């Protein structure tokens, strides 16, 4: 899953980053934030993505070197191989209790820059933080956890849209 948040600049997840329009509502650090913030001001950078590939989206605004205007792009956190279970797993820290194709965790997709870590090097920890997680906890019961810079409405919309392609999978 890839989500492009045009109303949230990519720089908002960096230390000291802000969202245009309401800097007074920002937490002192990203660690302190799991609350919803409404965004009164949105950036309109409308682009037709119907034929664009995800890899091309980051190149649309080449004039933006510092990433201040680039939208926040969320991607699935890659699972890790669990040797004992012999399967791919995500760590939901006890918040998700039932295995399901509908379970997911989203992290910020970082744009490669000069001096950026290669795939063999670890990514910066601030960009590996889970911004949204959604998972099954019982029959027809799910849980959603989100953090800044997403609002409750944005997080719920992303989770709801994930059902569109997965209704008949289980």
mmCIF file with all atom_site columns, C-alpha atoms in Angstrom:
data_model
loop_
_atom_site.group_PDB
_atom_site.id
_atom_site.type_symbol
_atom_site.label_atom_id
_atom_site.label_alt_id
_atom_site.label_comp_id
_atom_site.label_asym_id
_atom_site.label_entity_id
_atom_site.label_seq_id
_atom_site.pdbx_PDB_ins_code
_atom_site.Cartn_x
_atom_site.Cartn_y
_atom_site.Cartn_z
_atom_site.occupancy
_atom_site.B_iso_or_equiv
_atom_site.pdbx_formal_charge
_atom_site.auth_seq_id
_atom_site.auth_comp_id
_atom_site.auth_asym_id
_atom_site.auth_atom_id
_atom_site.pdbx_PDB_model_num
ATOM 1   C CA . UNK A 1 1   ? 0.000   0.000   0.000   1.00 0.00 ? 1   UNK A CA 1
ATOM 2   C CA . UNK A 1 2   ? 1.265   3.482   -0.818  1.00 0.00 ? 2   UNK A CA 1
ATOM 3   C CA . UNK A 1 3   ? -0.495  6.600   0.469   1.00 0.00 ? 3   UNK A CA 1
ATOM 4   C CA . UNK A 1 4   ? 0.374   10.078  -0.740  1.00 0.00 ? 4   UNK A CA 1
ATOM 5   C CA . UNK A 1 5   ? -0.617  12.697  1.831   1.00 0.00 ? 5   UNK A CA 1
ATOM 6   C CA . UNK A 1 6   ? -0.678  15.979  -0.125  1.00 0.00 ? 6   UNK A CA 1
ATOM 7   C CA . UNK A 1 7   ? -1.821  17.954  2.933   1.00 0.00 ? 7   UNK A CA 1
ATOM 8   C CA . UNK A 1 8   ? 1.210   16.813  4.959   1.00 0.00 ? 8   UNK A CA 1
ATOM 9   C CA . UNK A 1 9   ? 4.748   17.803  3.932   1.00 0.00 ? 9   UNK A CA 1
ATOM 10  C CA . UNK A 1 10  ? 7.397   15.075  4.084   1.00 0.00 ? 10  UNK A CA 1
ATOM 11  C CA . UNK A 1 11  ? 9.483   17.307  6.361   1.00 0.00 ? 11  UNK A CA 1
ATOM 12  C CA . UNK A 1 12  ? 6.818   17.052  9.099   1.00 0.00 ? 12  UNK A CA 1
ATOM 13  C CA . UNK A 1 13  ? 8.238   13.749  10.374  1.00 0.00 ? 13  UNK A CA 1
ATOM 14  C CA . UNK A 1 14  ? 11.748  15.157  10.824  1.00 0.00 ? 14  UNK A CA 1
ATOM 15  C CA . UNK A 1 15  ? 12.834  16.458  14.219  1.00 0.00 ? 15  UNK A CA 1
ATOM 16  C CA . UNK A 1 16  ? 11.574  20.036  14.415  1.00 0.00 ? 16  UNK A CA 1
ATOM 17  C CA . UNK A 1 17  ? 9.345   19.512  11.361  1.00 0.00 ? 17  UNK A CA 1
ATOM 18  C CA . UNK A 1 18  ? 6.019   21.294  11.169  1.00 0.00 ? 18  UNK A CA 1
ATOM 19  C CA . UNK A 1 19  ? 2.696   21.223  9.392   1.00 0.00 ? 19  UNK A CA 1
ATOM 20  C CA . UNK A 1 20  ? 1.689   24.467  7.647   1.00 0.00 ? 20  UNK A CA 1
ATOM 21  C CA . UNK A 1 21  ? -1.082  26.360  9.391   1.00 0.00 ? 21  UNK A CA 1
ATOM 22  C CA . UNK A 1 22  ? -0.966  25.056  12.959  1.00 0.00 ? 22  UNK A CA 1
ATOM 23  C CA . UNK A 1 23  ? 2.586   24.976  14.373  1.00 0.00 ? 23  UNK A CA 1
ATOM 24  C CA . UNK A 1 24  ? 1.284   25.765  17.879  1.00 0.00 ? 24  UNK A CA 1
ATOM 25  C CA . UNK A 1 25  ? -0.381  22.328  18.015  1.00 0.00 ? 25  UNK A CA 1
ATOM 26  C CA . UNK A 1 26  ? 2.827   20.425  17.340  1.00 0.00 ? 26  UNK A CA 1
ATOM 27  C CA . UNK A 1 27  ? 4.198   18.188  20.079  1.00 0.00 ? 27  UNK A CA 1
ATOM 28  C CA . UNK A 1 28  ? 7.682   18.753  21.447  1.00 0.00 ? 28  UNK A CA 1
ATOM 29  C CA . UNK A 1 29  ? 8.809   15.475  19.880  1.00 0.00 ? 29  UNK A CA 1
ATOM 30  C CA . UNK A 1 30  ? 7.333   12.778  17.679  1.00 0.00 ? 30  UNK A CA 1
ATOM 31  C CA . UNK A 1 31  ? 7.622   10.327  20.590  1.00 0.00 ? 31  UNK A CA 1
ATOM 32  C CA . UNK A 1 32  ? 5.049   12.360  22.554  1.00 0.00 ? 32  UNK A CA 1
ATOM 33  C CA . UNK A 1 33  ? 2.461   12.227  19.798  1.00 0.00 ? 33  UNK A CA 1
ATOM 34  C CA . UNK A 1 34  ? -0.300  9.731   19.243  1.00 0.00 ? 34  UNK A CA 1
ATOM 35  C CA . UNK A 1 35  ? -3.039  12.321  19.009  1.00 0.00 ? 35  UNK A CA 1
ATOM 36  C CA . UNK A 1 36  ? -5.049  13.657  16.122  1.00 0.00 ? 36  UNK A CA 1
ATOM 37  C CA . UNK A 1 37  ? -4.398  17.075  14.634  1.00 0.00 ? 37  UNK A CA 1
ATOM 38  C CA . UNK A 1 38  ? -6.798  18.656  12.177  1.00 0.00 ? 38  UNK A CA 1
ATOM 39  C CA . UNK A 1 39  ? -5.328  20.472  9.224   1.00 0.00 ? 39  UNK A CA 1
ATOM 40  C CA . UNK A 1 40  ? -7.074  23.700  8.267   1.00 0.00 ? 40  UNK A CA 1
ATOM 41  C CA . UNK A 1 41  ? -4.750  24.500  5.393   1.00 0.00 ? 41  UNK A CA 1
ATOM 42  C CA . UNK A 1 42  ? -3.966  22.056  2.623   1.00 0.00 ? 42  UNK A CA 1
ATOM 43  C CA . UNK A 1 43  ? -1.534  22.248  -0.244  1.00 0.00 ? 43  UNK A CA 1
ATOM 44  C CA . UNK A 1 44  ? -3.077  21.709  -3.651  1.00 0.00 ? 44  UNK A CA 1
ATOM 45  C CA . UNK A 1 45  ? -0.495  20.047  -5.852  1.00 0.00 ? 45  UNK A CA 1
ATOM 46  C CA . UNK A 1 46  ? -3.029  18.150  -7.958  1.00 0.00 ? 46  UNK A CA 1
ATOM 47  C CA . UNK A 1 47  ? -1.441  15.691  -10.346 1.00 0.00 ? 47  UNK A CA 1
ATOM 48  C CA . UNK A 1 48  ? -3.038  12.893  -12.347 1.00 0.00 ? 48  UNK A CA 1
ATOM 49  C CA . UNK A 1 49  ? -1.468  9.697   -10.991 1.00 0.00 ? 49  UNK A CA 1
ATOM 50  C CA . UNK A 1 50  ? -3.632  7.314   -13.013 1.00 0.00 ? 50  UNK A CA 1
ATOM 51  C CA . UNK A 1 51  ? -0.704  6.267   -15.202 1.00 0.00 ? 51  UNK A CA 1
ATOM 52  C CA . UNK A 1 52  ? 2.184   7.277   -12.923 1.00 0.00 ? 52  UNK A CA 1
ATOM 53  C CA . UNK A 1 53  ? 4.286   4.666   -11.175 1.00 0.00 ? 53  UNK A CA 1
ATOM 54  C CA . UNK A 1 54  ? 5.222   5.077   -7.508  1.00 0.00 ? 54  UNK A CA 1
ATOM 55  C CA . UNK A 1 55  ? 8.902   5.527   -8.401  1.00 0.00 ? 55  UNK A CA 1
ATOM 56  C CA . UNK A 1 56  ? 8.007   8.461   -10.656 1.00 0.00 ? 56  UNK A CA 1
ATOM 57  C CA . UNK A 1 57  ? 5.999   10.332  -8.012  1.00 0.00 ? 57  UNK A CA 1
ATOM 58  C CA . UNK A 1 58  ? 9.050   11.531  -6.081  1.00 0.00 ? 58  UNK A CA 1
ATOM 59  C CA . UNK A 1 59  ? 10.564  12.968  -9.258  1.00 0.00 ? 59  UNK A CA 1
ATOM 60  C CA . UNK A 1 60  ? 7.569   15.171  -10.043 1.00 0.00 ? 60  UNK A CA 1
ATOM 61  C CA . UNK A 1 61  ? 8.957   18.120  -8.069  1.00 0.00 ? 61  UNK A CA 1
ATOM 62  C CA . UNK A 1 62  ? 12.665  18.120  -8.895  1.00 0.00 ? 62  UNK A CA 1
ATOM 63  C CA . UNK A 1 63  ? 12.915  21.821  -8.003  1.00 0.00 ? 63  UNK A CA 1
ATOM 64  C CA . UNK A 1 64  ? 12.355  20.874  -4.364  1.00 0.00 ? 64  UNK A CA 1
ATOM 65  C CA . UNK A 1 65  ? 15.782  19.824  -3.076  1.00 0.00 ? 65  UNK A CA 1
ATOM 66  C CA . UNK A 1 66  ? 15.135  20.019  0.654   1.00 0.00 ? 66  UNK A CA 1
ATOM 67  C CA . UNK A 1 67  ? 11.839  18.083  0.736   1.00 0.00 ? 67  UNK A CA 1
ATOM 68  C CA . UNK A 1 68  ? 9.922   20.891  2.476   1.00 0.00 ? 68  UNK A CA 1
ATOM 69  C CA . UNK A 1 69  ? 7.095   20.901  -0.078  1.00 0.00 ? 69  UNK A CA 1
ATOM 70  C CA . UNK A 1 70  ? 7.151   17.234  -1.107  1.00 0.00 ? 70  UNK A CA 1
ATOM 71  C CA . UNK A 1 71  ? 4.095   15.344  0.234   1.00 0.00 ? 71  UNK A CA 1
ATOM 72  C CA . UNK A 1 72  ? 4.453   12.673  2.890   1.00 0.00 ? 72  UNK A CA 1
ATOM 73  C CA . UNK A 1 73  ? 4.394   9.245   1.247   1.00 0.00 ? 73  UNK A CA 1
ATOM 74  C CA . UNK A 1 74  ? 3.532   6.239   3.389   1.00 0.00 ? 74  UNK A CA 1
ATOM 75  C CA . UNK A 1 75  ? 4.466   2.660   2.479   1.00 0.00 ? 75  UNK A CA 1
ATOM 76  C CA . UNK A 1 76  ? 4.028   -0.782  4.007   1.00 0.00 ? 76  UNK A CA 1
ATOM 77  C CA . UNK A 1 77  ? 6.640   -1.700  6.566   1.00 0.00 ? 77  UNK A CA 1
ATOM 78  C CA . UNK A 1 78  ? 8.440   -4.757  5.202   1.00 0.00 ? 78  UNK A CA 1
ATOM 79  C CA . UNK A 1 79  ? 7.905   -7.918  7.288   1.00 0.00 ? 79  UNK A CA 1
ATOM 80  C CA . UNK A 1 80  ? 10.791  -9.867  8.826   1.00 0.00 ? 80  UNK A CA 1
ATOM 81  C CA . UNK A 1 81  ? 11.351  -13.606 8.491   1.00 0.00 ? 81  UNK A CA 1
ATOM 82  C CA . UNK A 1 82  ? 10.583  -15.481 11.731  1.00 0.00 ? 82  UNK A CA 1
ATOM 83  C CA . UNK A 1 83  ? 12.840  -18.561 11.927  1.00 0.00 ? 83  UNK A CA 1
ATOM 84  C CA . UNK A 1 84  ? 10.751  -20.484 14.492  1.00 0.00 ? 84  UNK A CA 1
ATOM 85  C CA . UNK A 1 85  ? 7.402   -19.900 12.788  1.00 0.00 ? 85  UNK A CA 1
ATOM 86  C CA . UNK A 1 86  ? 8.893   -20.095 9.275   1.00 0.00 ? 86  UNK A CA 1
ATOM 87  C CA . UNK A 1 87  ? 6.814   -17.171 8.050   1.00 0.00 ? 87  UNK A CA 1
ATOM 88  C CA . UNK A 1 88  ? 6.982   -13.428 7.423   1.00 0.00 ? 88  UNK A CA 1
ATOM 89  C CA . UNK A 1 89  ? 5.864   -11.416 10.470  1.00 0.00 ? 89  UNK A CA 1
ATOM 90  C CA . UNK A 1 90  ? 5.249   -7.852  11.624  1.00 0.00 ? 90  UNK A CA 1
ATOM 91  C CA . UNK A 1 91  ? 5.576   -6.855  15.282  1.00 0.00 ? 91  UNK A CA 1
ATOM 92  C CA . UNK A 1 92  ? 2.311   -5.220  16.388  1.00 0.00 ? 92  UNK A CA 1
ATOM 93  C CA . UNK A 1 93  ? 3.481   -5.182  20.042  1.00 0.00 ? 93  UNK A CA 1
ATOM 94  C CA . UNK A 1 94  ? 0.429   -7.110  21.244  1.00 0.00 ? 94  UNK A CA 1
ATOM 95  C CA . UNK A 1 95  ? -2.115  -4.743  19.656  1.00 0.00 ? 95  UNK A CA 1
ATOM 96  C CA . UNK A 1 96  ? -3.121  -7.198  16.881  1.00 0.00 ? 96  UNK A CA 1
ATOM 97  C CA . UNK A 1 97  ? -4.001  -10.747 17.904  1.00 0.00 ? 97  UNK A CA 1
ATOM 98  C CA . UNK A 1 98  ? -5.384  -12.458 14.775  1.00 0.00 ? 98  UNK A CA 1
ATOM 99  C CA . UNK A 1 99  ? -3.416  -13.165 11.592  1.00 0.00 ? 99  UNK A CA 1
ATOM 100 C CA . UNK A 1 100 ? -5.119  -11.551 8.600   1.00 0.00 ? 100 UNK A CA 1
ATOM 101 C CA . UNK A 1 101 ? -4.329  -10.271 5.112   1.00 0.00 ? 101 UNK A CA 1
ATOM 102 C CA . UNK A 1 102 ? -5.923  -7.007  6.265   1.00 0.00 ? 102 UNK A CA 1
ATOM 103 C CA . UNK A 1 103 ? -3.212  -6.334  8.889   1.00 0.00 ? 103 UNK A CA 1
ATOM 104 C CA . UNK A 1 104 ? -0.681  -3.654  7.924   1.00 0.00 ? 104 UNK A CA 1
ATOM 105 C CA . UNK A 1 105 ? 1.788   -1.104  9.259   1.00 0.00 ? 105 UNK A CA 1
ATOM 106 C CA . UNK A 1 106 ? 2.678   2.089   7.375   1.00 0.00 ? 106 UNK A CA 1
ATOM 107 C CA . UNK A 1 107 ? 5.959   4.000   7.664   1.00 0.00 ? 107 UNK A CA 1
ATOM 108 C CA . UNK A 1 108 ? 7.266   7.064   5.841   1.00 0.00 ? 108 UNK A CA 1
ATOM 109 C CA . UNK A 1 109 ? 8.797   6.317   2.448   1.00 0.00 ? 109 UNK A CA 1
ATOM 110 C CA . UNK A 1 110 ? 12.058  8.220   2.366   1.00 0.00 ? 110 UNK A CA 1
ATOM 111 C CA . UNK A 1 111 ? 13.469  9.694   -0.810  1.00 0.00 ? 111 UNK A CA 1
ATOM 112 C CA . UNK A 1 112 ? 17.064  8.659   -1.518  1.00 0.00 ? 112 UNK A CA 1
ATOM 113 C CA . UNK A 1 113 ? 19.433  11.598  -1.313  1.00 0.00 ? 113 UNK A CA 1
ATOM 114 C CA . UNK A 1 114 ? 23.152  12.147  -1.618  1.00 0.00 ? 114 UNK A CA 1
ATOM 115 C CA . UNK A 1 115 ? 24.799  10.295  1.243   1.00 0.00 ? 115 UNK A CA 1
ATOM 116 C CA . UNK A 1 116 ? 21.602  8.393   2.046   1.00 0.00 ? 116 UNK A CA 1
ATOM 117 C CA . UNK A 1 117 ? 21.934  4.854   3.405   1.00 0.00 ? 117 UNK A CA 1
ATOM 118 C CA . UNK A 1 118 ? 22.046  2.082   0.829   1.00 0.00 ? 118 UNK A CA 1
ATOM 119 C CA . UNK A 1 119 ? 19.767  -0.958  1.182   1.00 0.00 ? 119 UNK A CA 1
ATOM 120 C CA . UNK A 1 120 ? 22.575  -2.743  3.050   1.00 0.00 ? 120 UNK A CA 1
ATOM 121 C CA . UNK A 1 121 ? 22.747  0.087   5.599   1.00 0.00 ? 121 UNK A CA 1
ATOM 122 C CA . UNK A 1 122 ? 19.980  0.631   8.155   1.00 0.00 ? 122 UNK A CA 1
ATOM 123 C CA . UNK A 1 123 ? 17.494  3.427   7.547   1.00 0.00 ? 123 UNK A CA 1
ATOM 124 C CA . UNK A 1 124 ? 17.413  6.349   9.970   1.00 0.00 ? 124 UNK A CA 1
ATOM 125 C CA . UNK A 1 125 ? 15.263  5.341   12.973  1.00 0.00 ? 125 UNK A CA 1
ATOM 126 C CA . UNK A 1 126 ? 12.998  8.413   12.725  1.00 0.00 ? 126 UNK A CA 1
ATOM 127 C CA . UNK A 1 127 ? 11.841  7.255   9.269   1.00 0.00 ? 127 UNK A CA 1
ATOM 128 C CA . UNK A 1 128 ? 11.161  3.685   10.438  1.00 0.00 ? 128 UNK A CA 1
ATOM 129 C CA . UNK A 1 129 ? 8.579   4.709   13.043  1.00 0.00 ? 129 UNK A CA 1
ATOM 130 C CA . UNK A 1 130 ? 5.131   3.255   12.472  1.00 0.00 ? 130 UNK A CA 1
ATOM 131 C CA . UNK A 1 131 ? 2.744   6.087   11.602  1.00 0.00 ? 131 UNK A CA 1
ATOM 132 C CA . UNK A 1 132 ? -0.347  3.895   11.149  1.00 0.00 ? 132 UNK A CA 1
ATOM 133 C CA . UNK A 1 133 ? -1.079  0.291   12.049  1.00 0.00 ? 133 UNK A CA 1
ATOM 134 C CA . UNK A 1 134 ? -4.278  -1.629  11.494  1.00 0.00 ? 134 UNK A CA 1
ATOM 135 C CA . UNK A 1 135 ? -5.079  -5.197  12.388  1.00 0.00 ? 135 UNK A CA 1
ATOM 136 C CA . UNK A 1 136 ? -7.585  -7.832  13.326  1.00 0.00 ? 136 UNK A CA 1
ATOM 137 C CA . UNK A 1 137 ? -8.342  -8.592  16.984  1.00 0.00 ? 137 UNK A CA 1
ATOM 138 C CA . UNK A 1 138 ? -11.433 -10.796 16.598  1.00 0.00 ? 138 UNK A CA 1
ATOM 139 C CA . UNK A 1 139 ? -14.161 -11.873 14.212  1.00 0.00 ? 139 UNK A CA 1
ATOM 140 C CA . UNK A 1 140 ? -15.198 -8.698  12.368  1.00 0.00 ? 140 UNK A CA 1
ATOM 141 C CA . UNK A 1 141 ? -13.266 -6.592  14.919  1.00 0.00 ? 141 UNK A CA 1
ATOM 142 C CA . UNK A 1 142 ? -10.189 -4.504  14.138  1.00 0.00 ? 142 UNK A CA 1
ATOM 143 C CA . UNK A 1 143 ? -7.907  -2.013  15.872  1.00 0.00 ? 143 UNK A CA 1
ATOM 144 C CA . UNK A 1 144 ? -6.307  1.126   14.448  1.00 0.00 ? 144 UNK A CA 1
ATOM 145 C CA . UNK A 1 145 ? -3.347  3.000   15.951  1.00 0.00 ? 145 UNK A CA 1
ATOM 146 C CA . UNK A 1 146 ? -2.067  6.218   14.412  1.00 0.00 ? 146 UNK A CA 1
ATOM 147 C CA . UNK A 1 147 ? 0.307   9.030   15.305  1.00 0.00 ? 147 UNK A CA 1
ATOM 148 C CA . UNK A 1 148 ? 1.263   12.502  14.212  1.00 0.00 ? 148 UNK A CA 1
ATOM 149 C CA . UNK A 1 149 ? 1.144   13.756  11.488  1.00 0.00 ? 149 UNK A CA 1
ATOM 150 C CA . UNK A 1 150 ? -2.056  11.815  10.610  1.00 0.00 ? 150 UNK A CA 1
ATOM 151 C CA . UNK A 1 151 ? -5.438  12.889  11.927  1.00 0.00 ? 151 UNK A CA 1
ATOM 152 C CA . UNK A 1 152 ? -8.024  10.330  13.072  1.00 0.00 ? 152 UNK A CA 1
ATOM 153 C CA . UNK A 1 153 ? -10.055 10.992  9.919   1.00 0.00 ? 153 UNK A CA 1
ATOM 154 C CA . UNK A 1 154 ? -7.070  10.451  7.607   1.00 0.00 ? 154 UNK A CA 1
ATOM 155 C CA . UNK A 1 155 ? -6.025  7.268   9.430   1.00 0.00 ? 155 UNK A CA 1
ATOM 156 C CA . UNK A 1 156 ? -9.563  5.866   9.339   1.00 0.00 ? 156 UNK A CA 1
ATOM 157 C CA . UNK A 1 157 ? -9.906  6.666   5.623   1.00 0.00 ? 157 UNK A CA 1
ATOM 158 C CA . UNK A 1 158 ? -6.668  4.818   4.837   1.00 0.00 ? 158 UNK A CA 1
ATOM 159 C CA . UNK A 1 159 ? -7.776  1.779   6.872   1.00 0.00 ? 159 UNK A CA 1
ATOM 160 C CA . UNK A 1 160 ? -11.222 1.772   5.300   1.00 0.00 ? 160 UNK A CA 1
ATOM 161 C CA . UNK A 1 161 ? -9.747  1.975   1.798   1.00 0.00 ? 161 UNK A CA 1
ATOM 162 C CA . UNK A 1 162 ? -7.642  -1.125  2.491   1.00 0.00 ? 162 UNK A CA 1
ATOM 163 C CA . UNK A 1 163 ? -10.858 -3.184  2.649   1.00 0.00 ? 163 UNK A CA 1
ATOM 164 C CA . UNK A 1 164 ? -11.668 -2.323  -0.974  1.00 0.00 ? 164 UNK A CA 1
ATOM 165 C CA . UNK A 1 165 ? -9.294  -4.936  -2.366  1.00 0.00 ? 165 UNK A CA 1
ATOM 166 C CA . UNK A 1 166 ? -9.302  -7.429  0.503   1.00 0.00 ? 166 UNK A CA 1
ATOM 167 C CA . UNK A 1 167 ? -12.972 -8.166  1.261   1.00 0.00 ? 167 UNK A CA 1
ATOM 168 C CA . UNK A 1 168 ? -13.013 -11.632 -0.297  1.00 0.00 ? 168 UNK A CA 1
ATOM 169 C CA . UNK A 1 169 ? -9.502  -12.696 0.723   1.00 0.00 ? 169 UNK A CA 1
ATOM 170 C CA . UNK A 1 170 ? -10.423 -14.506 3.954   1.00 0.00 ? 170 UNK A CA 1
#
